[in-house]
């Protein structure tokens, strides 16, 4: 199947609505999670869900637009990290293609893979645009690593990875749980779920 | 598009000249600023000049105070971490400025931190000016007029309308689970376990609605290939179109200047 055909098949009205809802979920879910006071934001759970249910293209678009819309409604800094969110959606979609959201332990693996690609894109943005600092708690880790004598690049890589790994693994496992618990009526809508 | 989108976004109602500039012209200028700050020659200079221009633009359109406040809120935490971390710990540090008890404040790190903050200030200020002076609906309309598909316009615009309802629902779930004894107290394991009961009602509830929304859209001709007419008209002019093209050209040139090794350019 050609790319355009796959694109048309993936993007029916249902998918567009799914993307729109997922963008809102990304933004709204933080409010719920903050209650638990954990270092977890789950701000890409909608993106990963779309990637798994509707493919990498849809996932990428959901991620990209989430951050751009964030830029319009709360802080332009989020828009600078839009490419990162896009990659999360694409990689989640590809992981699902290889059936990684079928078990909880492959979902953990998928979370790790997402973190790796997330870091590959986030590190240059953080390093060149922000000098490695984003004004959050993760900056203490940066300071510690630099004090240990690591170079700037290495410190940013380690900081970005550790700051994201728990969040992305939790996201992947939750997505696995959600698609497992999806009612038949909804899951029948996604031909990709048979493989995921 | 209903007016409530404006309340949710950072848009500030106004009558200034920047408010009436075509959204795509402003967006191109934001892009130009970003490219110029990171690609143009002259170290500090482009960022400093552009920041000056941006502050002037903000003052002219009467939003200087808001831009100023918002910039501080974003840049101050960054600066608080940036200046000490790079001043003391930047790996390129050589020249000691002040030294006490073995720890030294270095010139190179401070210069680096200053440059990054200046660049960020330039890009942030113009992004804020764009967001403050552009109604989201105008932006979406102008994008559709420029050839963006209606489906894309839908996923750009509809989240702004869905968000208040979703936040309301998140609040309800939060209250309901709290009433059942779910809270921030208890061990880490307990809190991790209570993540699923918080998240899944929100997501499954939202999923239940997707089908209805999709059917409602299809009934209204969402899939129709014919071009839709818009109630909203965003004024544009030949001059603005020309300026946009010019700005894009400058962006491309600056980018080429940055990525092509210097010795090939100046022979």
Short mmCIF file of C-alpha atoms in Angstrom, two decimals:
data_model
loop_
_atom_site.label_atom_id
_atom_site.label_comp_id
_atom_site.label_asym_id
_atom_site.label_seq_id
_atom_site.Cartn_x
_atom_site.Cartn_y
_atom_site.Cartn_z
CA UNK A 1 0.00 0.00 0.00
CA UNK A 2 1.30 3.45 -0.95
CA UNK A 3 1.85 6.21 1.55
CA UNK A 4 -1.04 8.32 0.22
CA UNK A 5 -3.47 5.41 0.35
CA UNK A 6 -2.42 4.57 3.90
CA UNK A 7 -2.80 8.24 4.79
CA UNK A 8 -6.34 8.35 3.39
CA UNK A 9 -7.26 5.14 5.15
CA UNK A 10 -5.87 6.38 8.46
CA UNK A 11 -7.47 9.80 8.28
CA UNK A 12 -11.24 9.48 8.25
CA UNK A 13 -13.49 11.86 10.17
CA UNK A 14 -13.24 9.60 13.19
CA UNK A 15 -9.46 10.01 13.27
CA UNK A 16 -9.66 13.80 13.03
CA UNK A 17 -12.01 13.90 15.99
CA UNK A 18 -9.77 11.46 17.87
CA UNK A 19 -6.78 13.77 17.31
CA UNK A 20 -8.71 16.79 18.47
CA UNK A 21 -9.88 14.98 21.62
CA UNK A 22 -6.36 13.67 22.28
CA UNK A 23 -4.91 17.18 22.14
CA UNK A 24 -7.39 18.27 24.79
CA UNK A 25 -6.60 15.18 26.88
CA UNK A 26 -2.88 16.01 26.78
CA UNK A 27 -3.59 19.45 28.14
CA UNK A 28 -6.28 18.51 30.68
CA UNK A 29 -4.70 15.39 32.17
CA UNK A 30 -1.92 17.33 33.92
CA UNK A 31 -4.53 18.84 36.20
CA UNK A 32 -5.52 15.35 37.42
CA UNK A 33 -2.01 13.98 37.83
CA UNK A 34 -0.77 16.97 39.81
CA UNK A 35 -3.02 15.68 42.61
CA UNK A 36 -0.68 12.72 43.15
CA UNK A 37 2.49 14.83 43.52
CA UNK A 38 4.62 12.45 41.46
CA UNK A 39 7.36 13.43 38.98
CA UNK A 40 4.94 12.36 36.21
CA UNK A 41 3.07 14.71 33.88
CA UNK A 42 1.48 12.32 31.35
CA UNK A 43 1.26 15.29 28.99
CA UNK A 44 1.75 13.04 25.99
CA UNK A 45 -0.74 10.30 26.90
CA UNK A 46 -3.19 11.50 24.24
CA UNK A 47 -0.42 11.65 21.65
CA UNK A 48 0.70 8.08 22.39
CA UNK A 49 -2.92 6.87 22.31
CA UNK A 50 -3.43 8.40 18.87
CA UNK A 51 -0.15 6.91 17.67
CA UNK A 52 -1.27 3.45 18.79
CA UNK A 53 -4.87 3.72 17.57
CA UNK A 54 -4.47 5.65 14.33
CA UNK A 55 -0.86 5.28 13.26
CA UNK A 56 2.38 7.27 13.38
CA UNK A 57 1.19 10.09 11.09
CA UNK A 58 -1.82 10.87 13.24
CA UNK A 59 0.27 10.55 16.42
CA UNK A 60 2.86 12.97 15.10
CA UNK A 61 0.22 15.54 14.18
CA UNK A 62 -1.45 15.21 17.59
CA UNK A 63 1.87 15.84 19.37
CA UNK A 64 2.91 18.75 17.17
CA UNK A 65 -0.41 20.54 17.49
CA UNK A 66 -0.67 19.94 21.24
CA UNK A 67 2.45 21.96 21.83
CA UNK A 68 1.58 24.65 19.28
CA UNK A 69 -1.84 25.11 20.90
CA UNK A 70 -0.13 25.16 24.29
CA UNK A 71 1.99 27.97 22.92
CA UNK A 72 -1.13 29.97 22.11
CA UNK A 73 -3.01 29.37 25.36
CA UNK A 74 -0.33 29.38 28.05
CA UNK A 75 3.34 29.68 27.16
CA UNK A 76 5.26 30.11 23.89
CA UNK A 77 8.13 28.06 25.38
CA UNK A 78 6.04 24.91 24.85
CA UNK A 79 5.89 25.65 21.12
CA UNK A 80 9.70 25.44 20.95
CA UNK A 81 9.44 21.80 22.00
CA UNK A 82 6.73 20.92 19.46
CA UNK A 83 9.10 18.76 17.36
CA UNK A 84 9.74 16.63 20.46
CA UNK A 85 6.03 15.99 20.95
CA UNK A 86 5.73 15.11 17.28
CA UNK A 87 8.45 12.49 17.50
CA UNK A 88 6.79 10.95 20.57
CA UNK A 89 3.61 10.38 18.54
CA UNK A 90 5.47 8.98 15.53
CA UNK A 91 7.60 6.59 17.58
CA UNK A 92 4.57 5.41 19.59
CA UNK A 93 2.80 4.65 16.32
CA UNK A 94 5.77 2.69 15.01
CA UNK A 95 6.09 0.74 18.27
CA UNK A 96 2.41 -0.20 18.01
CA UNK A 97 3.00 -1.35 14.44
CA UNK A 98 5.41 -3.93 15.83
CA UNK A 99 2.85 -5.03 18.41
CA UNK A 100 4.58 -3.49 21.40
CA UNK A 101 1.38 -2.43 23.15
CA UNK A 102 0.11 -6.01 23.48
CA UNK A 103 1.70 -6.84 26.86
CA UNK A 104 2.59 -4.70 29.83
CA UNK A 105 6.28 -5.54 29.56
CA UNK A 106 6.58 -4.72 25.85
CA UNK A 107 4.71 -1.51 26.69
CA UNK A 108 7.50 -0.69 29.18
CA UNK A 109 9.99 -1.34 26.39
CA UNK A 110 7.99 0.95 24.09
CA UNK A 111 8.15 3.63 26.81
CA UNK A 112 11.93 3.30 26.88
CA UNK A 113 12.20 3.53 23.09
CA UNK A 114 9.99 6.63 23.12
CA UNK A 115 12.27 8.19 25.76
CA UNK A 116 15.35 7.56 23.61
CA UNK A 117 13.88 9.28 20.54
CA UNK A 118 12.37 11.98 22.70
CA UNK A 119 15.88 12.73 24.02
CA UNK A 120 17.44 12.69 20.53
CA UNK A 121 15.17 15.56 19.51
CA UNK A 122 14.91 17.38 22.83
CA UNK A 123 18.65 17.58 23.54
CA UNK A 124 19.60 19.86 20.61
CA UNK A 125 16.67 22.20 21.32
CA UNK A 126 17.50 22.34 25.02
CA UNK A 127 21.20 22.74 24.37
CA UNK A 128 21.22 25.33 21.58
CA UNK A 129 18.10 27.30 22.41
CA UNK A 130 18.13 27.18 26.19
CA UNK A 131 21.79 26.58 27.02
CA UNK A 132 20.73 23.35 28.74
CA UNK A 133 18.56 25.11 31.32
CA UNK A 134 14.76 25.21 31.38
CA UNK A 135 14.09 26.71 34.79
CA UNK A 136 12.71 23.53 36.33
CA UNK A 137 13.81 21.04 39.00
CA UNK A 138 15.77 19.10 36.37
CA UNK A 139 18.29 21.94 36.35
CA UNK A 140 19.65 20.77 39.72
CA UNK A 141 20.62 17.51 38.00
CA UNK A 142 22.33 19.58 35.29
CA UNK A 143 24.32 21.50 37.89
CA UNK A 144 25.32 18.30 39.66
CA UNK A 145 26.52 16.62 36.47
CA UNK A 146 28.48 19.68 35.38
CA UNK A 147 30.07 19.85 38.83
CA UNK A 148 31.15 16.23 38.40
CA UNK A 149 33.09 17.38 35.35
CA UNK A 150 30.80 16.20 32.57
CA UNK A 151 30.63 18.34 29.45
CA UNK A 152 27.54 20.38 28.57
CA UNK A 153 26.26 17.92 25.96
CA UNK A 154 26.63 14.87 28.21
CA UNK A 155 24.94 16.63 31.10
CA UNK A 156 21.97 17.64 28.97
CA UNK A 157 21.61 14.11 27.57
CA UNK A 158 21.58 12.50 31.01
CA UNK A 159 19.22 15.15 32.43
CA UNK A 160 16.71 14.89 29.59
CA UNK A 161 16.72 11.12 29.66
CA UNK A 162 16.23 10.74 33.41
CA UNK A 163 13.61 13.50 33.54
CA UNK A 164 11.55 11.70 30.89
CA UNK A 165 12.04 8.01 31.43
CA UNK A 166 9.58 7.51 34.33
CA UNK A 167 6.99 9.71 32.68
CA UNK A 168 7.13 8.00 29.29
CA UNK A 169 7.16 4.46 30.71
CA UNK A 170 4.15 5.31 32.90
CA UNK A 171 2.42 6.80 29.85
CA UNK A 172 3.06 3.70 27.74
CA UNK A 173 1.82 1.31 30.43
CA UNK A 174 -1.31 3.39 31.03
CA UNK A 175 -2.01 3.43 27.30
CA UNK A 176 -1.66 -0.35 27.22
CA UNK A 177 -4.19 -0.58 30.05
CA UNK A 178 -6.59 1.83 28.39
CA UNK A 179 -6.66 0.14 24.98
CA UNK A 180 -7.15 -3.19 26.77
CA UNK A 181 -10.14 -1.76 28.62
CA UNK A 182 -11.61 -0.01 25.62
CA UNK A 183 -15.22 -1.10 25.01
CA UNK A 184 -15.74 -3.26 21.93
CA UNK A 185 -17.82 -0.55 20.29
CA UNK A 186 -14.90 1.87 20.36
CA UNK A 187 -12.07 -0.55 19.63
CA UNK A 188 -13.87 -1.96 16.57
CA UNK A 189 -13.32 1.46 15.02
CA UNK A 190 -9.56 1.00 14.87
CA UNK A 191 -8.30 -1.61 12.40
CA UNK A 192 -4.79 -1.09 13.79
CA UNK A 193 -5.80 -2.44 17.18
CA UNK A 194 -5.85 -5.98 15.84
CA UNK A 195 -2.12 -5.69 15.43
CA UNK A 196 -1.35 -3.56 18.49
CA UNK B 1 -16.14 30.50 15.85
CA UNK B 2 -17.65 31.59 19.19
CA UNK B 3 -15.97 34.28 21.19
CA UNK B 4 -14.98 32.10 24.12
CA UNK B 5 -11.82 30.95 22.30
CA UNK B 6 -10.43 34.40 22.93
CA UNK B 7 -10.91 34.08 26.68
CA UNK B 8 -8.97 30.85 26.78
CA UNK B 9 -6.01 31.95 24.70
CA UNK B 10 -3.64 34.75 25.60
CA UNK B 11 -5.22 37.06 23.03
CA UNK B 12 -5.75 40.64 24.20
CA UNK B 13 -8.48 42.63 22.49
CA UNK B 14 -7.21 45.81 20.89
CA UNK B 15 -7.39 48.17 17.96
CA UNK B 16 -3.68 48.74 17.29
CA UNK B 17 -2.04 48.50 13.88
CA UNK B 18 -0.44 45.18 14.87
CA UNK B 19 -3.87 43.75 15.60
CA UNK B 20 -4.92 44.44 12.02
CA UNK B 21 -1.81 43.03 10.34
CA UNK B 22 -2.52 39.72 8.59
CA UNK B 23 -1.75 36.78 10.96
CA UNK B 24 0.53 35.11 8.42
CA UNK B 25 2.60 38.29 8.08
CA UNK B 26 3.12 38.32 11.84
CA UNK B 27 3.89 34.61 11.84
CA UNK B 28 6.51 35.07 9.12
CA UNK B 29 8.08 37.86 11.14
CA UNK B 30 8.23 35.55 14.19
CA UNK B 31 10.02 33.00 12.00
CA UNK B 32 12.39 35.65 10.68
CA UNK B 33 13.24 36.73 14.24
CA UNK B 34 13.93 33.13 15.25
CA UNK B 35 16.16 32.49 12.25
CA UNK B 36 17.97 35.84 12.55
CA UNK B 37 18.69 35.43 16.26
CA UNK B 38 20.31 32.03 15.80
CA UNK B 39 21.81 32.33 12.30
CA UNK B 40 22.74 35.96 11.66
CA UNK B 41 26.37 37.06 12.06
CA UNK B 42 27.42 39.50 14.78
CA UNK B 43 27.04 37.52 18.02
CA UNK B 44 24.93 39.54 20.46
CA UNK B 45 23.97 42.27 18.04
CA UNK B 46 21.04 40.78 16.04
CA UNK B 47 19.32 39.51 19.18
CA UNK B 48 19.79 42.85 20.96
CA UNK B 49 18.54 44.89 18.00
CA UNK B 50 15.54 42.61 17.43
CA UNK B 51 14.66 42.69 21.13
CA UNK B 52 14.70 46.50 20.95
CA UNK B 53 12.42 46.46 17.89
CA UNK B 54 10.08 44.02 19.59
CA UNK B 55 9.76 46.17 22.69
CA UNK B 56 9.02 49.14 20.43
CA UNK B 57 6.36 47.11 18.57
CA UNK B 58 4.81 46.08 21.89
CA UNK B 59 4.77 49.68 23.09
CA UNK B 60 3.15 50.91 19.87
CA UNK B 61 0.38 48.30 20.10
CA UNK B 62 -0.23 49.03 23.78
CA UNK B 63 0.73 45.62 25.16
CA UNK B 64 4.19 46.47 26.51
CA UNK B 65 3.14 45.92 30.11
CA UNK B 66 1.72 42.44 29.42
CA UNK B 67 4.74 41.41 27.32
CA UNK B 68 7.05 42.72 30.02
CA UNK B 69 5.26 40.86 32.84
CA UNK B 70 4.95 37.60 30.93
CA UNK B 71 8.58 37.69 29.78
CA UNK B 72 9.80 38.13 33.32
CA UNK B 73 7.67 35.27 34.53
CA UNK B 74 9.27 33.00 31.94
CA UNK B 75 12.82 34.32 31.89
CA UNK B 76 13.43 34.94 35.59
CA UNK B 77 13.43 31.25 36.66
CA UNK B 78 15.62 30.49 33.65
CA UNK B 79 18.06 33.24 34.56
CA UNK B 80 18.16 32.15 38.19
CA UNK B 81 19.41 28.73 37.12
CA UNK B 82 21.31 29.80 34.01
CA UNK B 83 23.59 32.45 35.47
CA UNK B 84 24.97 30.52 38.47
CA UNK B 85 25.16 27.15 36.68
CA UNK B 86 27.06 28.49 33.69
CA UNK B 87 28.94 31.13 35.70
CA UNK B 88 30.38 28.52 38.07
CA UNK B 89 30.26 25.27 36.13
CA UNK B 90 30.43 25.89 32.36
CA UNK B 91 33.12 23.53 30.98
CA UNK B 92 34.62 26.33 28.87
CA UNK B 93 35.34 28.53 31.89
CA UNK B 94 38.88 29.95 32.06
CA UNK B 95 38.86 33.56 33.20
CA UNK B 96 38.07 33.96 36.89
CA UNK B 97 36.15 37.11 37.74
CA UNK B 98 35.48 36.63 41.45
CA UNK B 99 36.77 33.77 43.51
CA UNK B 100 35.89 32.69 47.02
CA UNK B 101 36.81 29.52 48.86
CA UNK B 102 37.93 27.69 45.77
CA UNK B 103 34.77 28.33 43.78
CA UNK B 104 35.10 30.92 41.06
CA UNK B 105 32.70 32.93 38.99
CA UNK B 106 33.94 32.80 35.41
CA UNK B 107 33.64 35.22 32.51
CA UNK B 108 33.00 32.68 29.72
CA UNK B 109 30.04 31.07 31.49
CA UNK B 110 28.44 34.45 32.20
CA UNK B 111 28.89 35.55 28.58
CA UNK B 112 27.33 32.28 27.42
CA UNK B 113 24.38 32.62 29.82
CA UNK B 114 23.89 36.24 28.80
CA UNK B 115 23.83 35.37 25.10
CA UNK B 116 21.33 32.53 25.55
CA UNK B 117 19.04 34.71 27.69
CA UNK B 118 19.20 37.56 25.18
CA UNK B 119 18.34 35.25 22.28
CA UNK B 120 15.48 33.74 24.25
CA UNK B 121 14.19 37.19 25.22
CA UNK B 122 14.14 38.25 21.55
CA UNK B 123 12.26 35.13 20.39
CA UNK B 124 9.94 35.06 23.40
CA UNK B 125 8.95 38.72 23.12
CA UNK B 126 7.96 38.46 19.45
CA UNK B 127 6.09 35.19 20.08
CA UNK B 128 4.17 36.90 22.86
CA UNK B 129 3.39 39.90 20.66
CA UNK B 130 2.07 37.49 18.03
CA UNK B 131 -0.07 35.56 20.49
CA UNK B 132 -1.33 38.68 22.26
CA UNK B 133 -2.40 40.45 19.07
CA UNK B 134 -3.78 37.53 17.02
CA UNK B 135 -7.22 36.07 17.60
CA UNK B 136 -6.96 32.27 17.21
CA UNK B 137 -9.96 32.27 14.87
CA UNK B 138 -8.26 34.83 12.61
CA UNK B 139 -5.14 32.71 12.48
CA UNK B 140 -7.11 29.59 11.55
CA UNK B 141 -9.16 31.44 8.94
CA UNK B 142 -6.06 32.88 7.32
CA UNK B 143 -4.43 29.45 7.25
CA UNK B 144 -7.46 27.95 5.51
CA UNK B 145 -7.46 30.79 3.00
CA UNK B 146 -3.80 30.03 2.33
CA UNK B 147 -4.74 26.47 1.40
CA UNK B 148 -4.74 24.48 4.64
CA UNK B 149 -7.33 21.71 4.57
CA UNK B 150 -10.53 22.11 6.56
CA UNK B 151 -9.66 19.00 8.59
CA UNK B 152 -6.48 20.65 9.83
CA UNK B 153 -8.36 23.80 10.63
CA UNK B 154 -10.73 21.66 12.67
CA UNK B 155 -8.03 20.08 14.82
CA UNK B 156 -6.38 23.47 15.32
CA UNK B 157 -9.57 25.17 16.41
CA UNK B 158 -11.71 22.56 18.11
CA UNK B 159 -9.35 21.84 21.06
CA UNK B 160 -9.77 25.45 22.16
CA UNK B 161 -13.53 24.89 22.30
CA UNK B 162 -13.36 21.44 23.92
CA UNK B 163 -10.85 22.34 26.61
CA UNK B 164 -13.11 24.15 29.11
CA UNK B 165 -15.56 21.22 29.15
CA UNK B 166 -12.72 18.71 29.55
CA UNK B 167 -11.18 20.69 32.41
CA UNK B 168 -14.55 20.74 34.08
CA UNK B 169 -14.79 16.95 33.73
CA UNK B 170 -11.26 16.48 35.08
CA UNK B 171 -12.28 18.52 38.11
CA UNK B 172 -15.36 16.34 38.66
CA UNK B 173 -13.29 13.15 38.49
CA UNK B 174 -10.74 14.62 40.86
CA UNK B 175 -13.46 15.48 43.38
CA UNK B 176 -15.15 12.10 43.01
CA UNK B 177 -11.94 10.13 43.55
CA UNK B 178 -10.99 12.34 46.47
CA UNK B 179 -14.33 11.57 48.05
CA UNK B 180 -13.45 7.89 47.73
CA UNK B 181 -10.28 8.52 49.69
CA UNK B 182 -7.77 8.92 46.88
CA UNK B 183 -5.27 11.57 47.70
CA UNK B 184 -1.76 12.84 47.66
CA UNK B 185 -1.02 11.17 51.00
CA UNK B 186 0.34 7.64 51.26
CA UNK B 187 3.46 6.03 49.85
CA UNK B 188 4.82 6.40 46.36
CA UNK B 189 3.57 2.95 45.35
CA UNK B 190 0.06 3.80 46.55
CA UNK B 191 0.09 7.04 44.61
CA UNK B 192 1.33 5.32 41.43
CA UNK B 193 -1.44 2.75 41.77
CA UNK B 194 -4.06 5.47 42.04
CA UNK B 195 -2.97 6.95 38.72
CA UNK B 196 -5.13 4.60 36.61
CA UNK B 197 -8.44 5.28 38.41
CA UNK B 198 -7.83 9.00 37.93
CA UNK B 199 -6.88 8.92 34.26
CA UNK B 200 -9.03 6.19 32.76
CA UNK B 201 -12.48 7.74 33.46
CA UNK B 202 -11.38 10.93 31.72
CA UNK B 203 -10.03 9.12 28.66
CA UNK B 204 -12.79 6.53 28.33
CA UNK B 205 -15.39 9.26 28.80
CA UNK B 206 -13.80 11.33 26.06
CA UNK B 207 -13.66 8.30 23.77
CA UNK B 208 -17.36 7.65 24.19
CA UNK B 209 -18.01 11.06 22.66
CA UNK B 210 -15.79 10.71 19.61
CA UNK B 211 -18.29 8.72 17.60
CA UNK B 212 -21.08 11.23 18.16
CA UNK B 213 -18.85 14.11 17.22
CA UNK B 214 -17.67 12.36 14.07
CA UNK B 215 -21.24 11.66 12.98
CA UNK B 216 -22.26 15.24 13.72
CA UNK B 217 -19.37 16.50 11.59
CA UNK B 218 -20.11 14.21 8.67
CA UNK B 219 -23.74 15.28 8.69
CA UNK B 220 -22.50 18.84 8.24
CA UNK B 221 -20.38 18.01 5.20
CA UNK B 222 -16.98 17.73 6.93
CA UNK B 223 -15.75 15.35 4.24
CA UNK B 224 -17.03 17.39 1.34
CA UNK B 225 -14.26 18.27 -1.08
CA UNK B 226 -15.86 21.58 -2.07
CA UNK B 227 -14.26 24.65 -0.59
CA UNK B 228 -16.14 26.12 2.34
CA UNK B 229 -17.08 29.74 2.63
CA UNK B 230 -16.14 31.54 5.81
CA UNK B 231 -18.10 34.12 7.73
CA UNK B 232 -14.88 35.63 8.98
CA UNK B 233 -12.83 37.74 6.60
CA UNK B 234 -9.18 38.43 7.35
CA UNK B 235 -7.99 41.48 5.40
CA UNK B 236 -4.82 41.02 3.37
CA UNK B 237 -3.01 43.23 0.89
CA UNK B 238 -0.60 42.89 -2.01
CA UNK B 239 2.06 44.76 -0.03
CA UNK B 240 1.78 42.32 2.87
CA UNK B 241 2.04 39.36 0.53
CA UNK B 242 5.19 40.84 -1.01
CA UNK B 243 6.71 41.56 2.41
CA UNK B 244 5.99 38.00 3.52
CA UNK B 245 7.81 36.59 0.50
CA UNK B 246 10.73 38.93 1.13
CA UNK B 247 10.95 37.86 4.79
CA UNK B 248 10.89 34.20 3.79
CA UNK B 249 13.70 34.85 1.31
CA UNK B 250 15.79 36.53 4.02
CA UNK B 251 15.13 33.54 6.31
CA UNK B 252 16.39 31.13 3.67
CA UNK B 253 19.48 33.25 2.96
CA UNK B 254 20.35 33.54 6.66
CA UNK B 255 19.89 29.81 7.07
CA UNK B 256 22.17 29.07 4.10
CA UNK B 257 24.72 31.52 5.52
CA UNK B 258 24.64 29.58 8.79
CA UNK B 259 25.00 26.06 7.43
CA UNK B 260 27.48 26.69 4.59
CA UNK B 261 31.02 26.64 5.94
CA UNK B 262 32.38 30.16 6.12
CA UNK B 263 35.48 29.76 3.93
CA UNK B 264 33.36 28.89 0.89
CA UNK B 265 31.32 32.05 1.24
CA UNK B 266 34.15 34.56 1.65
CA UNK B 267 36.69 33.42 -0.80
#
